[in-house]
Short mmCIF file of C-alpha atoms in Angstrom, two decimals:
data_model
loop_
_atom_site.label_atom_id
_atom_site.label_comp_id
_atom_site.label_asym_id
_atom_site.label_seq_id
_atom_site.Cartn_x
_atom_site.Cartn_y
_atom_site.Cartn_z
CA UNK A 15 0.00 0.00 0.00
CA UNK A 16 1.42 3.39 -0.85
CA UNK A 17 2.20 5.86 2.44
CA UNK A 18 -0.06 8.27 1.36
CA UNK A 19 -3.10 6.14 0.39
CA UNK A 20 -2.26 4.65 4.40
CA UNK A 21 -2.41 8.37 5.45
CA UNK A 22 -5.79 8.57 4.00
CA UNK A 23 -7.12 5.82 5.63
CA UNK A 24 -5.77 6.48 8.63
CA UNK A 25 -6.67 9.84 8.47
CA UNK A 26 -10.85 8.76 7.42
CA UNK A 27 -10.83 6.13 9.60
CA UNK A 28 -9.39 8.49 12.55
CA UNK A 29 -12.38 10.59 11.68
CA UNK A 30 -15.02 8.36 11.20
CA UNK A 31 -14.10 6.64 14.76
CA UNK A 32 -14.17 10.15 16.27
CA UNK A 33 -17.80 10.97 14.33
CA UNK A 34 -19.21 8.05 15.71
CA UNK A 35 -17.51 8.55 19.68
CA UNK A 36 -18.69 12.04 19.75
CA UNK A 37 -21.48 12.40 17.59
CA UNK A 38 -23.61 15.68 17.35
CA UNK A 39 -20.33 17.06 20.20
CA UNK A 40 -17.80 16.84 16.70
CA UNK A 41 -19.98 18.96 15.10
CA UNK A 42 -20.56 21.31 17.90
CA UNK A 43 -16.69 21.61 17.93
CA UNK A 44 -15.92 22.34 14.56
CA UNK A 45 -18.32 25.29 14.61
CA UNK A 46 -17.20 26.77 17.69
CA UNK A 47 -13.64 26.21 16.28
CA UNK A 48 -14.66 28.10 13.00
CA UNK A 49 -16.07 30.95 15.08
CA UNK A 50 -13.01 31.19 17.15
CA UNK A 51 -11.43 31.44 13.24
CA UNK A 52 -13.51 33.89 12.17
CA UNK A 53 -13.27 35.88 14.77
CA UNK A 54 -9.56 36.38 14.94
CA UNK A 55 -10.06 36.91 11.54
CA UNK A 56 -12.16 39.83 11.70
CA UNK A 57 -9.61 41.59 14.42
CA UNK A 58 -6.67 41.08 12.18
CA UNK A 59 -8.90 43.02 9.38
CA UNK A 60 -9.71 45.57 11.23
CA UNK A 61 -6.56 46.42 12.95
CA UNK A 62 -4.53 46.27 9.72
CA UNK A 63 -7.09 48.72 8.14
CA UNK A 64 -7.09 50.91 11.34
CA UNK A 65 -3.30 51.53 9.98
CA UNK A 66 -4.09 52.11 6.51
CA UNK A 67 -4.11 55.89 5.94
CA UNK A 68 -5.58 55.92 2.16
CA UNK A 69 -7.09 53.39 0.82
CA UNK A 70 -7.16 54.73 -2.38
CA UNK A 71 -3.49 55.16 -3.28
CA UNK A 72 -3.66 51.60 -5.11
CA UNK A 73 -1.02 49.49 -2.72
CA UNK A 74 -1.09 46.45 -2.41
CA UNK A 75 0.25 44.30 0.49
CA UNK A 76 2.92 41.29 -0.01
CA UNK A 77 1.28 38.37 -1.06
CA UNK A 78 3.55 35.96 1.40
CA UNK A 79 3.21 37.80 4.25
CA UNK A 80 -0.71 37.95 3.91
CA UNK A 81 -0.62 33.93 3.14
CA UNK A 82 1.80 33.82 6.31
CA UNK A 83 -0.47 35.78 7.86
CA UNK A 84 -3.91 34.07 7.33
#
């Protein structure tokens, strides 16, 4: 078997096991997770436009440092 199809089924089986131990719990998880996410999201956002002075002069920010970033 190939590593990464072992991953995979690791990986699905991993999840599956965990769906069926915690149920409706995994679920209630994941969106409090993706809230958490969004939500640190939105503060990076707004700080970094709090220090924008124009945003009209056409800049653009570094494309690695936003991906580093996010």
């Amino acid at each position: 078997m190939e590593p990464i199809t072992a991953t995979a089924l690791i990986v699905g089986g991993g999840a599956w096991i965990g769906d069926k131990i915690l149920g409706p719990t995994a679920k209630i998880i994941g969106k409090d997770l993706k809230k958490l996410y969004e939500k640190g999201r939105d503060k990076i956002m707004e700080k970094s436009a709090s220090k924008i002075p124009d945003f009209n002069d056409r800049k653009q920010s570094n494309l690695r440092v936003t991906r580093d970033v996010f």
